Amino acid sequence: VMTADTGTASTPAIRSLIPARIDRLPWSKFHTRMVIALGVAWVLDGLEITIASNVGADLTQKSTLHMSASGVAAIASWYLIGEVIGALVFGQLSDKLGRRNLFMITLGVYLVGSGLTALTPVGGSWFIFLYATRVLAGSGIGGEYAAINSAIDEMMPAKYRGRVDLAVNGTYWAGALIGTAVTLWALNNVSSALGWRLAFLVGPVLATVIIFVRRHLPESPRWLIMHGREDEAEAAIAEIEHLVVETKGEDAVTAVDKSKELEITPTEQIGYLALLRVLFKEFPGRSVLGATLMITQSFLYNAIFFTYGLVLEFFFHVKTGNTPYYFMAFAAGNLLGPLTIGRLFDTIGRRKMISGTYLVSGILLVITAQLFKAGALDATTQTLCWSVIFFFASAGASAGYLTVSEVFPLEVRAKAIAVFF
């Protein structure tokens, strides 16, 4: 049991078998449904960023919003600002109000924000409206990262946690593939004035469907017990066990020995300033590790992916309607990484696999950069190089969220994820 010394008043400890009861469960339809319902957060993020990148060149045309190249690039920046705001605001609320409450709210915020983006008027200073809606959509997704990573890690049996967390984070690239297919169709079959709007509406439609799936998920029993709500926690774990029995049979839910009971001390809420003092005072090594993993992967991804469409158009002279083909290859490499080598993070271990994937990615990136500088690459070979690099980088990047979630106390988990995100 690991708790943070937050300086709050002492609270009577609770002895509970709930963590052990969660960890002894076999994989079932409940876990599959949970991963689908919660994992859509990464699908939506990949969808949004890919669509924004793919339609970027289209938004510079006079028939659309007639934006400058720098104005188009700023769309991604405002979206990221929204993600930061959302992660901090909703991360704190997730630790305070519960995972289930927040993953319903954050999905709704994203739905509204992205839907409004598609309604951006043309002309004048309406690009400000576009940026504002990107901030709103981004805040919903940022909140999803904090609430969803916490919920998955708390409700997933430990033996599956690593591979599932990496696979779920990797579905960002499934969203990228969907976004690429959508923009490929829209840019080549619909007028430029309408195509980009239809592309931005795909995410809200998917979010509307997922809201109904999430309504039937229980609250995290670990979160409930940490907040002293023993009866509700017992009801939640009983519901999960019942769902497992329905699909796997009575033998799937075995008795748990009382020796596995843990002592849990419910804690009061703390603010971000107090949290930062706790993180870097009590866990300096873990905090530096978490910051390093998150900052480096964000810099690498955003620097390349947000400007990919512009690079293809202005450096390699690829037609706007053909850029989605290159995005498909790039996204496929990113998706295959976590899905194929994700299980190694559970078998070989976190330390070796994180170090290995980051190191291989860095070496290959330096080589590719030198080839680009020398003019030795074209659009196809550049995309192939990046696809190979991100096969490894995607798995390592996904492990960044897993690491931050696992190495900090449960009572501040969502806020810790928000801080490092």
GROMACS .gro file of C-alpha atoms in nm:
model
  421
    1VAL     CA    1   0.000   0.000   0.000
    2MET     CA    2   0.146   0.336  -0.100
    3THR     CA    3   0.000   0.664   0.019
    4ALA     CA    4   0.108   1.023  -0.008
    5ASP     CA    5   0.174   1.241   0.295
    6THR     CA    6  -0.053   1.528   0.205
    7GLY     CA    7  -0.079   1.682   0.547
    8THR     CA    8  -0.450   1.608   0.581
    9ALA     CA    9  -0.620   1.500   0.898
   10SER     CA   10  -0.594   1.130   0.980
   11THR     CA   11  -0.884   0.909   0.871
   12PRO     CA   12  -0.966   0.563   1.009
   13ALA     CA   13  -0.819   0.288   0.792
   14ILE     CA   14  -1.038   0.039   0.607
   15ARG     CA   15  -0.939  -0.323   0.551
   16SER     CA   16  -1.058  -0.449   0.215
   17LEU     CA   17  -1.028  -0.744  -0.024
   18ILE     CA   18  -1.153  -0.542  -0.320
   19PRO     CA   19  -0.812  -0.492  -0.489
   20ALA     CA   20  -0.741  -0.867  -0.463
   21ARG     CA   21  -1.092  -0.951  -0.589
   22ILE     CA   22  -1.035  -0.735  -0.897
   23ASP     CA   23  -0.691  -0.882  -0.969
   24ARG     CA   24  -0.804  -1.247  -0.948
   25LEU     CA   25  -1.073  -1.206  -1.219
   26PRO     CA   26  -1.021  -1.373  -1.559
   27TRP     CA   27  -1.071  -1.183  -1.883
   28SER     CA   28  -1.440  -1.159  -1.972
   29LYS     CA   29  -1.689  -0.977  -2.191
   30PHE     CA   30  -1.712  -0.712  -1.920
   31HIS     CA   31  -1.344  -0.626  -1.964
   32THR     CA   32  -1.381  -0.620  -2.341
   33ARG     CA   33  -1.681  -0.388  -2.315
   34MET     CA   34  -1.495  -0.163  -2.071
   35VAL     CA   35  -1.192  -0.135  -2.297
   36ILE     CA   36  -1.410  -0.050  -2.597
   37ALA     CA   37  -1.619   0.205  -2.408
   38LEU     CA   38  -1.328   0.379  -2.240
   39GLY     CA   39  -1.061   0.326  -2.503
   40VAL     CA   40  -1.254   0.536  -2.753
   41ALA     CA   41  -1.092   0.842  -2.591
   42TRP     CA   42  -0.769   0.769  -2.777
   43VAL     CA   43  -0.956   0.686  -3.096
   44LEU     CA   44  -1.122   1.027  -3.082
   45ASP     CA   45  -0.794   1.207  -3.013
   46GLY     CA   46  -0.625   1.036  -3.307
   47LEU     CA   47  -0.929   1.108  -3.521
   48GLU     CA   48  -0.929   1.478  -3.432
   49ILE     CA   49  -0.559   1.541  -3.483
   50THR     CA   50  -0.548   1.346  -3.809
   51ILE     CA   51  -0.848   1.525  -3.954
   52ALA     CA   52  -0.708   1.864  -3.854
   53SER     CA   53  -0.374   1.777  -4.010
   54ASN     CA   54  -0.521   1.631  -4.330
   55VAL     CA   55  -0.765   1.915  -4.398
   56GLY     CA   56  -0.510   2.180  -4.300
   57ALA     CA   57  -0.394   2.248  -4.653
   58ASP     CA   58  -0.758   2.257  -4.765
   59LEU     CA   59  -0.838   2.534  -4.515
   60THR     CA   60  -0.591   2.765  -4.690
   61GLN     CA   61  -0.811   2.778  -5.002
   62LYS     CA   62  -1.033   3.078  -5.074
   63SER     CA   63  -1.339   2.852  -5.103
   64THR     CA   64  -1.302   2.746  -4.738
   65LEU     CA   65  -1.160   2.959  -4.453
   66HIS     CA   66  -0.867   3.107  -4.652
   67MET     CA   67  -0.627   3.068  -4.359
   68SER     CA   68  -0.250   3.109  -4.374
   69ALA     CA   69  -0.019   2.809  -4.324
   70SER     CA   70   0.077   2.941  -3.980
   71GLY     CA   71  -0.290   2.991  -3.898
   72VAL     CA   72  -0.361   2.628  -3.986
   73ALA     CA   73  -0.069   2.509  -3.772
   74ALA     CA   74  -0.210   2.715  -3.482
   75ILE     CA   75  -0.525   2.499  -3.487
   76ALA     CA   76  -0.321   2.216  -3.338
   77SER     CA   77  -0.167   2.448  -3.078
   78TRP     CA   78  -0.505   2.566  -2.953
   79TYR     CA   79  -0.628   2.208  -2.941
   80LEU     CA   80  -0.327   2.118  -2.723
   81ILE     CA   81  -0.393   2.415  -2.496
   82GLY     CA   82  -0.745   2.283  -2.451
   83GLU     CA   83  -0.609   1.937  -2.368
   84VAL     CA   84  -0.385   2.082  -2.097
   85ILE     CA   85  -0.673   2.281  -1.946
   86GLY     CA   86  -0.907   1.982  -1.961
   87ALA     CA   87  -0.655   1.743  -1.808
   88LEU     CA   88  -0.593   1.973  -1.510
   89VAL     CA   89  -0.957   2.068  -1.449
   90PHE     CA   90  -1.118   1.730  -1.508
   91GLY     CA   91  -0.826   1.540  -1.354
   92GLN     CA   92  -0.893   1.708  -1.021
   93LEU     CA   93  -1.266   1.652  -1.056
   94SER     CA   94  -1.209   1.286  -1.140
   95ASP     CA   95  -1.022   1.230  -0.812
   96LYS     CA   96  -1.294   1.421  -0.629
   97LEU     CA   97  -1.619   1.312  -0.795
   98GLY     CA   98  -1.532   0.971  -0.938
   99ARG     CA   99  -1.415   0.817  -1.265
  100ARG     CA  100  -1.762   0.733  -1.399
  101ASN     CA  101  -1.906   1.081  -1.350
  102LEU     CA  102  -1.615   1.241  -1.528
  103PHE     CA  103  -1.583   1.009  -1.826
  104MET     CA  104  -1.945   1.092  -1.910
  105ILE     CA  105  -1.887   1.469  -1.877
  106THR     CA  106  -1.559   1.480  -2.069
  107LEU     CA  107  -1.703   1.289  -2.363
  108GLY     CA  108  -1.994   1.534  -2.374
  109VAL     CA  109  -1.761   1.835  -2.370
  110TYR     CA  110  -1.563   1.691  -2.661
  111LEU     CA  111  -1.882   1.618  -2.855
  112VAL     CA  112  -2.003   1.978  -2.828
  113GLY     CA  113  -1.663   2.130  -2.907
  114SER     CA  114  -1.593   1.923  -3.216
  115GLY     CA  115  -1.948   1.962  -3.340
  116LEU     CA  116  -1.916   2.341  -3.319
  117THR     CA  117  -1.589   2.329  -3.513
  118ALA     CA  118  -1.780   2.192  -3.812
  119LEU     CA  119  -2.015   2.493  -3.790
  120THR     CA  120  -1.742   2.758  -3.808
  121PRO     CA  121  -1.868   3.048  -4.026
  122VAL     CA  122  -1.662   3.170  -4.322
  123GLY     CA  123  -1.501   3.514  -4.348
  124GLY     CA  124  -1.396   3.792  -4.117
  125SER     CA  125  -1.249   3.696  -3.782
  126TRP     CA  126  -1.441   3.372  -3.748
  127PHE     CA  127  -1.112   3.184  -3.724
  128ILE     CA  128  -1.125   3.290  -3.355
  129PHE     CA  129  -1.446   3.085  -3.325
  130LEU     CA  130  -1.261   2.792  -3.480
  131TYR     CA  131  -0.978   2.820  -3.227
  132ALA     CA  132  -1.224   2.846  -2.938
  133THR     CA  133  -1.405   2.529  -3.045
  134ARG     CA  134  -1.070   2.351  -3.075
  135VAL     CA  135  -0.991   2.451  -2.716
  136LEU     CA  136  -1.329   2.314  -2.604
  137ALA     CA  137  -1.288   1.985  -2.793
  138GLY     CA  138  -0.931   1.951  -2.665
  139SER     CA  139  -1.039   2.009  -2.305
  140GLY     CA  140  -1.281   1.718  -2.331
  141ILE     CA  141  -1.009   1.488  -2.465
  142GLY     CA  142  -0.756   1.609  -2.206
  143GLY     CA  143  -1.006   1.525  -1.933
  144GLU     CA  144  -1.056   1.185  -2.092
  145TYR     CA  145  -0.686   1.105  -2.061
  146ALA     CA  146  -0.687   1.170  -1.687
  147ALA     CA  147  -1.016   1.000  -1.602
  148ILE     CA  148  -0.990   0.707  -1.844
  149ASN     CA  149  -0.633   0.602  -1.768
  150SER     CA  150  -0.725   0.598  -1.400
  151ALA     CA  151  -1.042   0.398  -1.454
  152ILE     CA  152  -0.878   0.135  -1.677
  153ASP     CA  153  -0.582   0.082  -1.443
  154GLU     CA  154  -0.807   0.058  -1.137
  155MET     CA  155  -1.060  -0.184  -1.287
  156MET     CA  156  -0.824  -0.401  -1.491
  157PRO     CA  157  -0.671  -0.718  -1.334
  158ALA     CA  158  -0.298  -0.659  -1.277
  159LYS     CA  159  -0.189  -0.944  -1.505
  160TYR     CA  160  -0.349  -0.775  -1.806
  161ARG     CA  161  -0.285  -0.411  -1.717
  162GLY     CA  162   0.035  -0.345  -1.912
  163ARG     CA  163  -0.070  -0.487  -2.247
  164VAL     CA  164  -0.423  -0.347  -2.221
  165ASP     CA  165  -0.302   0.002  -2.129
  166LEU     CA  166  -0.058   0.006  -2.419
  167ALA     CA  167  -0.314  -0.136  -2.662
  168VAL     CA  168  -0.577   0.116  -2.554
  169ASN     CA  169  -0.336   0.409  -2.582
  170GLY     CA  170  -0.228   0.268  -2.917
  171THR     CA  171  -0.583   0.288  -3.051
  172TYR     CA  172  -0.508   0.656  -3.096
  173TRP     CA  173  -0.376   0.533  -3.430
  174ALA     CA  174  -0.692   0.342  -3.508
  175GLY     CA  175  -0.857   0.682  -3.479
  176ALA     CA  176  -0.587   0.821  -3.706
  177LEU     CA  177  -0.667   0.556  -3.967
  178ILE     CA  178  -1.039   0.634  -3.944
  179GLY     CA  179  -0.966   1.005  -3.974
  180THR     CA  180  -0.744   0.942  -4.274
  181ALA     CA  181  -1.010   0.735  -4.450
  182VAL     CA  182  -1.274   1.000  -4.378
  183THR     CA  183  -1.067   1.289  -4.508
  184LEU     CA  184  -0.955   1.085  -4.810
  185TRP     CA  185  -1.318   1.040  -4.905
  186ALA     CA  186  -1.421   1.395  -4.815
  187LEU     CA  187  -1.136   1.571  -4.993
  188ASN     CA  188  -1.186   1.373  -5.314
  189ASN     CA  189  -1.564   1.333  -5.333
  190VAL     CA  190  -1.712   1.641  -5.166
  191SER     CA  191  -1.662   2.009  -5.241
  192SER     CA  192  -1.379   2.169  -5.043
  193ALA     CA  193  -1.628   2.406  -4.878
  194LEU     CA  194  -1.823   2.113  -4.726
  195GLY     CA  195  -1.574   1.827  -4.704
  196TRP     CA  196  -1.374   1.954  -4.405
  197ARG     CA  197  -1.696   2.018  -4.211
  198LEU     CA  198  -1.820   1.663  -4.265
  199ALA     CA  199  -1.483   1.530  -4.154
  200PHE     CA  200  -1.504   1.713  -3.820
  201LEU     CA  201  -1.854   1.571  -3.757
  202VAL     CA  202  -1.739   1.207  -3.756
  203GLY     CA  203  -1.599   1.231  -3.401
  204PRO     CA  204  -1.919   1.368  -3.244
  205VAL     CA  205  -2.123   1.095  -3.412
  206LEU     CA  206  -1.895   0.826  -3.268
  207ALA     CA  207  -1.899   0.995  -2.926
  208THR     CA  208  -2.280   0.995  -2.924
  209VAL     CA  209  -2.284   0.617  -2.970
  210ILE     CA  210  -2.020   0.556  -2.701
  211ILE     CA  211  -2.204   0.769  -2.442
  212PHE     CA  212  -2.481   0.507  -2.434
  213VAL     CA  213  -2.226   0.225  -2.385
  214ARG     CA  214  -2.054   0.407  -2.099
  215ARG     CA  215  -2.380   0.461  -1.913
  216HIS     CA  216  -2.380   0.094  -1.809
  217LEU     CA  217  -2.025   0.082  -1.669
  218PRO     CA  218  -1.987   0.074  -1.288
  219GLU     CA  219  -1.778   0.315  -1.085
  220SER     CA  220  -1.423   0.211  -0.999
  221PRO     CA  221  -1.444   0.003  -0.678
  222ARG     CA  222  -1.090   0.108  -0.588
  223TRP     CA  223  -1.185   0.475  -0.609
  224LEU     CA  224  -1.496   0.416  -0.397
  225ILE     CA  225  -1.310   0.232  -0.121
  226MET     CA  226  -1.036   0.496  -0.118
  227HIS     CA  227  -1.306   0.754  -0.045
  228GLY     CA  228  -1.455   0.551   0.239
  229ARG     CA  229  -1.768   0.449   0.045
  230GLU     CA  230  -1.751   0.082   0.146
  231ASP     CA  231  -2.110  -0.014   0.065
  232GLU     CA  232  -2.095   0.137  -0.284
  233ALA     CA  233  -1.756  -0.024  -0.345
  234GLU     CA  234  -1.895  -0.364  -0.244
  235ALA     CA  235  -2.194  -0.316  -0.475
  236ALA     CA  236  -1.965  -0.218  -0.765
  237ILE     CA  237  -1.730  -0.517  -0.730
  238ALA     CA  238  -2.029  -0.750  -0.684
  239GLU     CA  239  -2.174  -0.616  -1.011
  240ILE     CA  240  -1.846  -0.676  -1.192
  241GLU     CA  241  -1.817  -1.029  -1.051
  242HIS     CA  242  -2.176  -1.102  -1.156
  243LEU     CA  243  -2.099  -0.991  -1.512
  244VAL     CA  244  -1.791  -1.215  -1.519
  245VAL     CA  245  -1.992  -1.514  -1.391
  246GLU     CA  246  -2.255  -1.458  -1.662
  247THR     CA  247  -1.999  -1.517  -1.935
  248LYS     CA  248  -1.730  -1.734  -1.773
  249GLY     CA  249  -1.929  -1.943  -1.526
  250GLU     CA  250  -1.936  -1.978  -1.147
  251ASP     CA  251  -1.583  -2.123  -1.131
  252ALA     CA  252  -1.437  -1.803  -1.278
  253VAL     CA  253  -1.493  -1.609  -0.955
  254THR     CA  254  -1.297  -1.790  -0.687
  255ALA     CA  255  -1.282  -1.709  -0.317
  256VAL     CA  256  -1.008  -1.471  -0.204
  257ASP     CA  257  -0.804  -1.555   0.103
  258LYS     CA  258  -0.836  -1.302   0.386
  259SER     CA  259  -0.455  -1.277   0.400
  260LYS     CA  260  -0.473  -1.067   0.080
  261GLU     CA  261  -0.674  -0.801   0.259
  262LEU     CA  262  -0.519  -0.453   0.230
  263GLU     CA  263  -0.534  -0.163   0.472
  264ILE     CA  264  -0.659   0.145   0.290
  265THR     CA  265  -0.668   0.493   0.439
  266PRO     CA  266  -0.927   0.726   0.281
  267THR     CA  267  -0.774   1.068   0.212
  268GLU     CA  268  -0.893   1.423   0.168
  269GLN     CA  269  -0.853   1.614  -0.156
  270ILE     CA  270  -0.543   1.825  -0.218
  271GLY     CA  271  -0.476   2.096  -0.475
  272TYR     CA  272  -0.220   2.093  -0.754
  273LEU     CA  273   0.038   2.303  -0.572
  274ALA     CA  274   0.031   2.068  -0.275
  275LEU     CA  275   0.039   1.774  -0.515
  276LEU     CA  276   0.350   1.906  -0.690
  277ARG     CA  277   0.524   1.940  -0.354
  278VAL     CA  278   0.429   1.581  -0.272
  279LEU     CA  279   0.538   1.445  -0.610
  280PHE     CA  280   0.878   1.610  -0.623
  281LYS     CA  281   0.950   1.588  -0.250
  282GLU     CA  282   0.839   1.232  -0.175
  283PHE     CA  283   0.880   1.079  -0.522
  284PRO     CA  284   1.149   1.286  -0.703
  285GLY     CA  285   1.286   0.995  -0.907
  286ARG     CA  286   0.943   0.886  -1.024
  287SER     CA  287   0.843   1.244  -1.100
  288VAL     CA  288   1.150   1.310  -1.315
  289LEU     CA  289   1.091   0.980  -1.495
  290GLY     CA  290   0.724   1.060  -1.561
  291ALA     CA  291   0.803   1.411  -1.684
  292THR     CA  292   1.081   1.286  -1.911
  293LEU     CA  293   0.867   1.017  -2.070
  294MET     CA  294   0.571   1.246  -2.131
  295ILE     CA  295   0.762   1.553  -2.250
  296THR     CA  296   0.985   1.369  -2.495
  297GLN     CA  297   0.705   1.167  -2.653
  298SER     CA  298   0.480   1.474  -2.681
  299PHE     CA  299   0.755   1.678  -2.842
  300LEU     CA  300   0.834   1.402  -3.093
  301TYR     CA  301   0.474   1.330  -3.188
  302ASN     CA  302   0.349   1.686  -3.208
  303ALA     CA  303   0.654   1.816  -3.395
  304ILE     CA  304   0.610   1.556  -3.669
  305PHE     CA  305   0.244   1.467  -3.680
  306PHE     CA  306   0.085   1.812  -3.657
  307THR     CA  307   0.286   1.938  -3.955
  308TYR     CA  308   0.295   1.617  -4.157
  309GLY     CA  309   0.042   1.738  -4.414
  310LEU     CA  310   0.233   2.062  -4.471
  311VAL     CA  311   0.564   1.873  -4.505
  312LEU     CA  312   0.416   1.644  -4.767
  313GLU     CA  313   0.267   1.934  -4.961
  314PHE     CA  314   0.546   2.193  -4.945
  315PHE     CA  315   0.860   1.975  -4.930
  316PHE     CA  316   0.757   1.673  -5.136
  317HIS     CA  317   0.485   1.843  -5.348
  318VAL     CA  318   0.218   1.584  -5.272
  319LYS     CA  319  -0.131   1.687  -5.385
  320THR     CA  320  -0.372   1.770  -5.102
  321GLY     CA  321  -0.609   1.489  -5.202
  322ASN     CA  322  -0.330   1.231  -5.182
  323THR     CA  323  -0.187   1.314  -4.837
  324PRO     CA  324  -0.425   1.072  -4.656
  325TYR     CA  325  -0.257   0.775  -4.826
  326TYR     CA  326   0.070   0.862  -4.654
  327PHE     CA  327  -0.107   0.912  -4.322
  328MET     CA  328  -0.248   0.560  -4.346
  329ALA     CA  329   0.099   0.404  -4.365
  330PHE     CA  330   0.224   0.624  -4.084
  331ALA     CA  331  -0.078   0.543  -3.862
  332ALA     CA  332  -0.050   0.170  -3.935
  333GLY     CA  333   0.308   0.161  -3.805
  334ASN     CA  334   0.202   0.342  -3.488
  335LEU     CA  335  -0.092   0.109  -3.429
  336LEU     CA  336   0.101  -0.213  -3.486
  337GLY     CA  337   0.370  -0.126  -3.229
  338PRO     CA  338   0.157  -0.137  -2.910
  339LEU     CA  339  -0.057  -0.424  -3.042
  340THR     CA  340   0.235  -0.653  -3.128
  341ILE     CA  341   0.498  -0.579  -2.863
  342GLY     CA  342   0.270  -0.449  -2.587
  343ARG     CA  343   0.259  -0.788  -2.411
  344LEU     CA  344   0.638  -0.772  -2.369
  345PHE     CA  345   0.588  -0.489  -2.119
  346ASP     CA  346   0.412  -0.748  -1.896
  347THR     CA  347   0.657  -1.033  -1.959
  348ILE     CA  348   1.002  -0.873  -2.005
  349GLY     CA  349   0.915  -0.579  -1.779
  350ARG     CA  350   0.847  -0.206  -1.792
  351ARG     CA  351   1.204  -0.084  -1.736
  352LYS     CA  352   1.372  -0.280  -2.016
  353MET     CA  353   1.097  -0.225  -2.271
  354ILE     CA  354   1.055   0.147  -2.210
  355SER     CA  355   1.431   0.204  -2.227
  356GLY     CA  356   1.463  -0.011  -2.538
  357THR     CA  357   1.177   0.147  -2.735
  358TYR     CA  358   1.288   0.502  -2.656
  359LEU     CA  359   1.651   0.427  -2.742
  360VAL     CA  360   1.573   0.257  -3.074
  361SER     CA  361   1.334   0.539  -3.169
  362GLY     CA  362   1.593   0.806  -3.093
  363ILE     CA  363   1.870   0.641  -3.294
  364LEU     CA  364   1.645   0.584  -3.596
  365LEU     CA  365   1.515   0.941  -3.578
  366VAL     CA  366   1.867   1.086  -3.594
  367ILE     CA  367   1.948   0.871  -3.898
  368THR     CA  368   1.626   0.974  -4.074
  369ALA     CA  369   1.687   1.342  -3.999
  370GLN     CA  370   2.030   1.323  -4.164
  371LEU     CA  371   1.883   1.152  -4.471
  372PHE     CA  372   1.615   1.422  -4.496
  373LYS     CA  373   1.876   1.696  -4.464
  374ALA     CA  374   2.081   1.537  -4.742
  375GLY     CA  375   1.778   1.525  -4.972
  376ALA     CA  376   1.794   1.146  -4.994
  377LEU     CA  377   1.425   1.089  -4.915
  378ASP     CA  378   1.103   1.133  -5.109
  379ALA     CA  379   0.747   1.129  -4.975
  380THR     CA  380   0.728   0.748  -4.979
  381THR     CA  381   1.064   0.673  -4.816
  382GLN     CA  382   1.014   0.951  -4.560
  383THR     CA  383   0.681   0.800  -4.461
  384LEU     CA  384   0.834   0.451  -4.447
  385CYS     CA  385   1.115   0.572  -4.219
  386TRP     CA  386   0.872   0.746  -3.984
  387SER     CA  387   0.644   0.439  -3.979
  388VAL     CA  388   0.932   0.219  -3.863
  389ILE     CA  389   1.044   0.475  -3.603
  390PHE     CA  390   0.699   0.512  -3.458
  391PHE     CA  391   0.641   0.137  -3.448
  392PHE     CA  392   0.876   0.147  -3.150
  393ALA     CA  393   0.801   0.503  -3.036
  394SER     CA  394   0.427   0.440  -3.014
  395ALA     CA  395   0.471   0.152  -2.770
  396GLY     CA  396   0.714   0.356  -2.559
  397ALA     CA  397   0.489   0.660  -2.561
  398SER     CA  398   0.188   0.457  -2.452
  399ALA     CA  399   0.398   0.318  -2.166
  400GLY     CA  400   0.448   0.674  -2.042
  401TYR     CA  401   0.084   0.691  -1.932
  402LEU     CA  402   0.107   0.342  -1.782
  403THR     CA  403   0.415   0.440  -1.581
  404VAL     CA  404   0.267   0.760  -1.438
  405SER     CA  405  -0.053   0.575  -1.349
  406GLU     CA  406   0.124   0.288  -1.173
  407VAL     CA  407   0.396   0.463  -0.973
  408PHE     CA  408   0.186   0.720  -0.788
  409PRO     CA  409  -0.074   0.671  -0.512
  410LEU     CA  410  -0.432   0.595  -0.611
  411GLU     CA  411  -0.576   0.893  -0.426
  412VAL     CA  412  -0.392   1.136  -0.654
  413ARG     CA  413  -0.370   0.918  -0.965
  414ALA     CA  414  -0.587   1.121  -1.203
  415LYS     CA  415  -0.430   1.450  -1.095
  416ALA     CA  416  -0.081   1.300  -1.131
  417ILE     CA  417  -0.165   1.187  -1.486
  418ALA     CA  418  -0.303   1.536  -1.556
  419VAL     CA  419   0.013   1.707  -1.428
  420PHE     CA  420   0.247   1.499  -1.641
  421PHE     CA  421   0.014   1.503  -1.942
   0.00000   0.00000   0.00000
